[in-house]
PDB file of C-alpha atoms in Angstrom:
ATOM      1  CA  MET A 757     -86.866  11.220 -75.726  1.00  0.00           C
ATOM      2  CA  LEU A 758     -84.565  13.897 -74.278  1.00  0.00           C
ATOM      3  CA  VAL A 759     -85.662  17.264 -72.932  1.00  0.00           C
ATOM      4  CA  ARG A 760     -83.560  19.078 -75.535  1.00  0.00           C
ATOM      5  CA  GLU A 761     -85.316  17.201 -78.364  1.00  0.00           C
ATOM      6  CA  LEU A 762     -88.801  18.198 -77.225  1.00  0.00           C
ATOM      7  CA  ARG A 763     -87.587  21.702 -76.348  1.00  0.00           C
ATOM      8  CA  SER A 764     -86.251  22.067 -79.897  1.00  0.00           C
ATOM      9  CA  GLY A 765     -89.574  20.953 -81.349  1.00  0.00           C
ATOM     10  CA  CYS A 766     -91.458  23.404 -79.122  1.00  0.00           C
ATOM     11  CA  ALA A 767     -89.261  26.303 -80.278  1.00  0.00           C
ATOM     12  CA  ILE A 768     -91.893  27.099 -82.907  1.00  0.00           C
ATOM     13  CA  TRP A 769     -94.052  28.388 -80.037  1.00  0.00           C
ATOM     14  CA  SER A 770     -91.857  31.521 -79.942  1.00  0.00           C
ATOM     15  CA  LEU A 771     -93.884  32.650 -82.968  1.00  0.00           C
ATOM     16  CA  ALA A 772     -96.960  32.839 -80.738  1.00  0.00           C
ATOM     17  CA  GLU A 773     -95.416  35.785 -78.920  1.00  0.00           C
ATOM     18  CA  ILE A 774     -96.043  37.995 -81.950  1.00  0.00           C
ATOM     19  CA  ASP A 775     -98.513  36.016 -84.073  1.00  0.00           C
ATOM     20  CA  THR A 776    -101.290  35.246 -81.616  1.00  0.00           C
ATOM     21  CA  GLY A 777    -103.609  33.224 -83.808  1.00  0.00           C
ATOM     22  CA  SER A 778    -104.097  30.384 -81.321  1.00  0.00           C
ATOM     23  CA  PRO A 779    -103.048  29.742 -77.702  1.00  0.00           C
ATOM     24  CA  LEU A 780    -102.556  26.058 -78.488  1.00  0.00           C
ATOM     25  CA  LEU A 781     -99.622  23.955 -79.610  1.00  0.00           C
ATOM     26  CA  ILE A 782    -101.069  21.189 -81.788  1.00  0.00           C
ATOM     27  CA  VAL A 783     -99.800  17.681 -81.011  1.00  0.00           C
ATOM     28  CA  ASP A 784    -100.158  15.148 -83.827  1.00  0.00           C
ATOM     29  CA  GLN A 785     -98.234  12.423 -85.657  1.00  0.00           C
ATOM     30  CA  SER A 786     -96.398  12.196 -88.975  1.00  0.00           C
ATOM     31  CA  ASP A 787     -95.063   8.897 -90.363  1.00  0.00           C
ATOM     32  CA  GLY A 788     -95.025   7.366 -86.883  1.00  0.00           C
ATOM     33  CA  ARG A 789     -93.202  10.330 -85.335  1.00  0.00           C
ATOM     34  CA  LEU A 790     -94.270  13.103 -82.982  1.00  0.00           C
ATOM     35  CA  LYS A 791     -95.430  16.231 -84.798  1.00  0.00           C
ATOM     36  CA  LEU A 792     -95.899  19.665 -83.202  1.00  0.00           C
ATOM     37  CA  SER A 793     -97.608  22.531 -85.015  1.00  0.00           C
ATOM     38  CA  PHE A 794     -98.507  26.164 -84.445  1.00  0.00           C
ATOM     39  CA  GLU A 795    -101.082  28.049 -86.502  1.00  0.00           C
ATOM     40  CA  GLY A 796    -101.139  31.839 -86.236  1.00  0.00           C
ATOM     41  CA  PHE A 797    -102.746  34.572 -88.310  1.00  0.00           C
ATOM     42  CA  HIS A 798     -99.734  34.773 -90.642  1.00  0.00           C
ATOM     43  CA  THR A 799     -97.828  31.535 -90.039  1.00  0.00           C
ATOM     44  CA  LEU A 800     -98.326  27.773 -90.217  1.00  0.00           C
ATOM     45  CA  VAL A 801     -95.333  25.963 -88.735  1.00  0.00           C
ATOM     46  CA  ASP A 802     -94.672  22.240 -88.224  1.00  0.00           C
ATOM     47  CA  SER A 803     -91.890  20.523 -86.302  1.00  0.00           C
ATOM     48  CA  VAL A 804     -91.384  16.740 -86.427  1.00  0.00           C
ATOM     49  CA  ILE A 805     -89.413  14.924 -83.712  1.00  0.00           C
ATOM     50  CA  ASP A 806     -87.984  11.401 -83.837  1.00  0.00           C
ATOM     51  CA  ALA A 807     -90.166  10.241 -80.957  1.00  0.00           C
ATOM     52  CA  PRO A 808     -93.258   8.010 -80.693  1.00  0.00           C
ATOM     53  CA  PRO A 809     -96.624   9.750 -81.243  1.00  0.00           C
ATOM     54  CA  VAL A 810     -98.623  10.499 -78.101  1.00  0.00           C
ATOM     55  CA  ALA A 811    -102.050   9.642 -79.542  1.00  0.00           C
ATOM     56  CA  THR A 812    -103.725   8.720 -82.819  1.00  0.00           C
ATOM     57  CA  ALA A 813    -105.870  11.877 -82.903  1.00  0.00           C
ATOM     58  CA  GLN A 814    -104.473  15.395 -82.850  1.00  0.00           C
ATOM     59  CA  PHE A 815    -105.125  17.649 -79.872  1.00  0.00           C
ATOM     60  CA  GLY A 816    -104.083  21.016 -78.504  1.00  0.00           C
ATOM     61  CA  VAL A 817    -102.082  21.870 -75.386  1.00  0.00           C
ATOM     62  CA  SER A 818    -100.812  25.132 -73.924  1.00  0.00           C
ATOM     63  CA  GLY A 819     -97.503  25.843 -75.634  1.00  0.00           C
ATOM     64  CA  LYS A 820     -96.572  28.377 -72.972  1.00  0.00           C
ATOM     65  CA  ALA A 821     -97.083  25.898 -70.121  1.00  0.00           C
ATOM     66  CA  LEU A 822     -95.230  23.065 -71.892  1.00  0.00           C
ATOM     67  CA  ARG A 823     -92.219  25.236 -72.758  1.00  0.00           C
ATOM     68  CA  GLY A 824     -92.197  26.593 -69.206  1.00  0.00           C
ATOM     69  CA  VAL A 825     -91.870  23.124 -67.675  1.00  0.00           C
ATOM     70  CA  LEU A 826     -89.212  22.063 -70.199  1.00  0.00           C
ATOM     71  CA  SER A 827     -87.122  25.138 -69.372  1.00  0.00           C
ATOM     72  CA  LEU A 828     -86.806  23.884 -65.771  1.00  0.00           C
ATOM     73  CA  LEU A 829     -85.455  20.432 -66.682  1.00  0.00           C
ATOM     74  CA  PRO A 830     -81.873  19.424 -67.624  1.00  0.00           C
ATOM     75  CA  GLU A 831     -81.372  19.186 -71.393  1.00  0.00           C
ATOM     76  CA  GLU A 832     -80.158  15.571 -71.282  1.00  0.00           C
ATOM     77  CA  ALA A 833     -82.903  14.293 -68.980  1.00  0.00           C
ATOM     78  CA  GLU A 834     -85.088  11.481 -70.339  1.00  0.00           C
ATOM     79  CA  ILE A 835     -88.806  12.300 -70.520  1.00  0.00           C
ATOM     80  CA  ALA A 836     -91.976  10.605 -71.701  1.00  0.00           C
ATOM     81  CA  LEU A 837     -95.291  12.018 -72.915  1.00  0.00           C
ATOM     82  CA  THR A 838     -98.544  10.168 -72.382  1.00  0.00           C
ATOM     83  CA  ARG A 839    -102.127  11.189 -73.015  1.00  0.00           C
ATOM     84  CA  VAL A 840    -104.641   9.968 -70.443  1.00  0.00           C
ATOM     85  CA  ARG A 841    -108.196  11.084 -71.161  1.00  0.00           C
ATOM     86  CA  ASN A 842    -108.167  14.914 -71.031  1.00  0.00           C
ATOM     87  CA  GLU A 843    -104.592  15.301 -69.836  1.00  0.00           C
ATOM     88  CA  LEU A 844    -101.131  15.209 -71.355  1.00  0.00           C
ATOM     89  CA  ILE A 845     -98.699  13.813 -68.784  1.00  0.00           C
ATOM     90  CA  LEU A 846     -94.993  14.660 -68.951  1.00  0.00           C
ATOM     91  CA  SER A 847     -92.878  12.424 -66.729  1.00  0.00           C
ATOM     92  CA  CYS A 848     -89.176  12.599 -65.926  1.00  0.00           C
ATOM     93  CA  SER A 849     -87.326  10.142 -63.655  1.00  0.00           C
ATOM     94  CA  ALA A 850     -84.177  12.149 -62.939  1.00  0.00           C
ATOM     95  CA  PRO A 851     -85.034  14.624 -61.571  1.00  0.00           C
ATOM     96  CA  ARG A 852     -88.356  13.092 -60.633  1.00  0.00           C
ATOM     97  CA  VAL A 853     -91.001  15.355 -62.153  1.00  0.00           C
ATOM     98  CA  THR A 854     -94.555  14.735 -63.300  1.00  0.00           C
ATOM     99  CA  SER A 855     -96.502  17.538 -64.983  1.00  0.00           C
ATOM    100  CA  ARG A 856    -100.091  17.399 -66.201  1.00  0.00           C
ATOM    101  CA  PHE A 857    -101.469  19.636 -68.944  1.00  0.00           C
ATOM    102  CA  ARG A 858    -105.126  19.995 -69.876  1.00  0.00           C
ATOM    103  CA  VAL A 859    -105.684  19.072 -73.515  1.00  0.00           C
ATOM    104  CA  GLN A 860    -108.305  20.254 -75.954  1.00  0.00           C
ATOM    105  CA  SER A 861    -109.669  18.126 -78.765  1.00  0.00           C
ATOM    106  CA  ILE A 862    -109.435  19.976 -82.051  1.00  0.00           C
ATOM    107  CA  SER A 863    -110.002  19.381 -85.719  1.00  0.00           C
ATOM    108  CA  VAL A 864    -107.658  21.265 -88.035  1.00  0.00           C
ATOM    109  CA  PRO A 865    -108.848  21.307 -91.667  1.00  0.00           C
ATOM    110  CA  ALA A 866    -106.484  19.932 -94.271  1.00  0.00           C
ATOM    111  CA  ARG A 867    -104.174  22.575 -95.683  1.00  0.00           C
ATOM    112  CA  ASP A 868    -104.361  23.416 -99.340  1.00  0.00           C
ATOM    113  CA  GLU A 869    -101.348  22.633-101.458  1.00  0.00           C
ATOM    114  CA  VAL A 870     -99.116  25.692-101.680  1.00  0.00           C
ATOM    115  CA  GLN A 871     -99.289  27.295-105.123  1.00  0.00           C
ATOM    116  CA  CYS A 872     -96.488  29.664-106.016  1.00  0.00           C
ATOM    117  CA  ASP A 873     -94.921  31.256-109.077  1.00  0.00           C
ATOM    118  CA  GLY A 874     -91.364  30.941-107.784  1.00  0.00           C
ATOM    119  CA  GLU A 875     -89.135  30.200-104.840  1.00  0.00           C
ATOM    120  CA  VAL A 876     -85.779  31.243-103.461  1.00  0.00           C
ATOM    121  CA  VAL A 877     -83.354  29.272-101.292  1.00  0.00           C
ATOM    122  CA  VAL A 878     -81.221  31.140 -98.754  1.00  0.00           C
ATOM    123  CA  CYS A 879     -78.837  30.251 -95.932  1.00  0.00           C
ATOM    124  CA  ALA A 880     -80.806  31.059 -92.749  1.00  0.00           C
ATOM    125  CA  PRO A 881     -77.998  32.530 -90.537  1.00  0.00           C
ATOM    126  CA  GLU A 882     -76.604  34.649 -93.389  1.00  0.00           C
ATOM    127  CA  PHE A 883     -80.085  35.792 -94.408  1.00  0.00           C
ATOM    128  CA  ALA A 884     -80.946  36.716 -90.808  1.00  0.00           C
ATOM    129  CA  ASP A 885     -77.953  39.092 -90.741  1.00  0.00           C
ATOM    130  CA  CYS A 886     -79.070  40.594 -94.054  1.00  0.00           C
ATOM    131  CA  LEU A 887     -82.588  41.204 -92.720  1.00  0.00           C
ATOM    132  CA  ALA A 888     -81.473  43.087 -89.590  1.00  0.00           C
ATOM    133  CA  PRO A 889     -81.557  46.637 -91.073  1.00  0.00           C
ATOM    134  CA  PHE A 890     -84.917  45.970 -92.731  1.00  0.00           C
ATOM    135  CA  ALA A 891     -86.399  44.671 -89.497  1.00  0.00           C
ATOM    136  CA  ALA A 892     -85.250  47.874 -87.815  1.00  0.00           C
ATOM    137  CA  ILE A 893     -86.836  50.186 -90.390  1.00  0.00           C
ATOM    138  CA  ALA A 894     -90.181  48.386 -90.942  1.00  0.00           C
ATOM    139  CA  SER A 895     -93.178  50.096 -89.374  1.00  0.00           C
ATOM    140  CA  ARG A 896     -94.461  48.936 -85.975  1.00  0.00           C
ATOM    141  CA  SER A 897     -97.836  50.609 -86.441  1.00  0.00           C
ATOM    142  CA  LEU A 898    -100.712  48.141 -86.798  1.00  0.00           C
ATOM    143  CA  SER A 899    -102.724  50.896 -88.479  1.00  0.00           C
ATOM    144  CA  GLN A 900    -100.362  50.485 -91.463  1.00  0.00           C
ATOM    145  CA  MET A 901    -100.178  46.698 -91.707  1.00  0.00           C
ATOM    146  CA  VAL A 902     -98.635  46.656 -95.173  1.00  0.00           C
ATOM    147  CA  LEU A 903     -95.644  48.632 -93.859  1.00  0.00           C
ATOM    148  CA  THR A 904     -94.931  46.100 -91.106  1.00  0.00           C
ATOM    149  CA  GLY A 905     -93.615  43.636 -93.676  1.00  0.00           C
ATOM    150  CA  ILE A 906     -90.449  43.096 -95.695  1.00  0.00           C
ATOM    151  CA  ASN A 907     -91.006  42.933 -99.436  1.00  0.00           C
ATOM    152  CA  PHE A 908     -89.128  40.508-101.692  1.00  0.00           C
ATOM    153  CA  THR A 909     -89.055  40.646-105.480  1.00  0.00           C
ATOM    154  CA  SER A 910     -86.780  39.021-108.039  1.00  0.00           C
ATOM    155  CA  ALA A 911     -84.836  40.606-110.863  1.00  0.00           C
ATOM    156  CA  LYS A 912     -82.294  38.924-113.131  1.00  0.00           C
ATOM    157  CA  GLY A 913     -81.589  36.112-110.679  1.00  0.00           C
ATOM    158  CA  ARG A 914     -81.099  38.475-107.746  1.00  0.00           C
ATOM    159  CA  LEU A 915     -83.349  39.226-104.789  1.00  0.00           C
ATOM    160  CA  ILE A 916     -84.473  42.806-104.092  1.00  0.00           C
ATOM    161  CA  ILE A 917     -85.408  43.404-100.459  1.00  0.00           C
ATOM    162  CA  LYS A 918     -87.420  46.443 -99.360  1.00  0.00           C
ATOM    163  CA  ALA A 919     -88.807  47.841 -96.119  1.00  0.00           C
ATOM    164  CA  CYS A 920     -90.532  51.133 -95.401  1.00  0.00           C
ATOM    165  CA  ASP A 921     -92.050  52.804 -92.350  1.00  0.00           C
ATOM    166  CA  GLY A 922     -93.727  55.588 -94.335  1.00  0.00           C
ATOM    167  CA  SER A 923     -90.930  58.117 -93.901  1.00  0.00           C
ATOM    168  CA  ALA A 924     -87.757  56.125 -94.631  1.00  0.00           C
ATOM    169  CA  ARG A 925     -86.822  53.367 -97.052  1.00  0.00           C
ATOM    170  CA  ALA A 926     -84.133  50.690 -97.173  1.00  0.00           C
ATOM    171  CA  VAL A 927     -83.311  48.754-100.329  1.00  0.00           C
ATOM    172  CA  VAL A 928     -80.552  46.257-101.006  1.00  0.00           C
ATOM    173  CA  LEU A 929     -79.586  45.257-104.506  1.00  0.00           C
ATOM    174  CA  PRO A 930     -78.418  42.703-105.212  1.00  0.00           C
ATOM    175  CA  TYR A 931     -78.707  39.813-102.783  1.00  0.00           C
ATOM    176  CA  SER A 932     -77.482  36.523-104.228  1.00  0.00           C
ATOM    177  CA  PRO A 933     -79.501  33.558-102.910  1.00  0.00           C
ATOM    178  CA  ARG A 934     -78.365  29.939-103.009  1.00  0.00           C
ATOM    179  CA  ALA A 935     -80.943  29.241-105.727  1.00  0.00           C
ATOM    180  CA  MET A 936     -83.943  30.889-107.332  1.00  0.00           C
ATOM    181  CA  THR A 937     -86.645  29.656-109.689  1.00  0.00           C
ATOM    182  CA  GLY A 938     -89.527  31.571-111.229  1.00  0.00           C
ATOM    183  CA  ALA A 939     -90.654  35.048-110.193  1.00  0.00           C
ATOM    184  CA  ILE A 940     -90.737  36.147-106.555  1.00  0.00           C
ATOM    185  CA  SER A 941     -93.129  38.808-105.270  1.00  0.00           C
ATOM    186  CA  VAL A 942     -94.113  38.503-101.613  1.00  0.00           C
ATOM    187  CA  THR A 943     -94.367  40.634 -98.476  1.00  0.00           C
ATOM    188  CA  ILE A 944     -93.862  38.884 -95.126  1.00  0.00           C
ATOM    189  CA  PRO A 945     -94.600  40.426 -91.683  1.00  0.00           C
ATOM    190  CA  VAL A 946     -91.209  41.347 -90.224  1.00  0.00           C
ATOM    191  CA  ALA A 947     -91.816  39.975 -86.717  1.00  0.00           C
ATOM    192  CA  ASP A 948     -92.940  36.584 -88.022  1.00  0.00           C
ATOM    193  CA  LEU A 949     -90.096  36.390 -90.526  1.00  0.00           C
ATOM    194  CA  THR A 950     -87.250  37.236 -88.149  1.00  0.00           C
ATOM    195  CA  ILE A 951     -88.396  34.732 -85.524  1.00  0.00           C
ATOM    196  CA  ALA A 952     -89.080  32.006 -88.106  1.00  0.00           C
ATOM    197  CA  ILE A 953     -85.650  32.427 -89.736  1.00  0.00           C
ATOM    198  CA  ALA A 954     -83.997  32.142 -86.308  1.00  0.00           C
ATOM    199  CA  LEU A 955     -85.473  28.645 -85.923  1.00  0.00           C
ATOM    200  CA  PHE A 956     -83.301  27.315 -88.764  1.00  0.00           C
ATOM    201  CA  SER A 957     -79.561  26.691 -89.038  1.00  0.00           C
ATOM    202  CA  GLY A 958     -79.336  25.605 -92.678  1.00  0.00           C
ATOM    203  CA  ASP A 959     -80.948  26.438 -96.000  1.00  0.00           C
ATOM    204  CA  VAL A 960     -84.586  27.601 -96.103  1.00  0.00           C
ATOM    205  CA  THR A 961     -86.990  28.139 -98.986  1.00  0.00           C
ATOM    206  CA  ILE A 962     -89.150  31.254 -99.391  1.00  0.00           C
ATOM    207  CA  ARG A 963     -92.139  31.001-101.731  1.00  0.00           C
TER     208      ARG A 963
END
């Protein structure tokens, strides 16, 4: 695989900067491909790469260390990942680099099927621009957790977006999504949402 392919898959680790649920990037497999996951307090994110799996059993590795090494290599360089006992070995022939990462055996419980009353489909880049003023006004105080989020509700096929820091309020009405089904009522932490949206370049679904 190429450095840029693994670097793209590891981009989900940027969520760990603000959602510090786990220091580990989970390495697994999905339909014979390499799967990377991050599980924080508020977010569960998967990224699947068209590359051979590293091992049959999932394990954890330092996302910070892996991204750090990848940032030093040329994007088009060919690399290989191999697990040998308690180490994940990243090897690159040009430039010649071999990095070893300590791995941790983990067991992540199966995730429950997502149950939701409705969902909305938006264009990620356009939606990111729309969220900018709400991200600016949402509270940064952890003593008021509910105010650190952006609230989404639906009304007559339109999306109402709200943010409040306790002394000021921003509301946009209407926002026309690509598609909407059912009723939407959800509040998402602003830091998690803005970083997650930035990971996508096409349409995304909010439930």
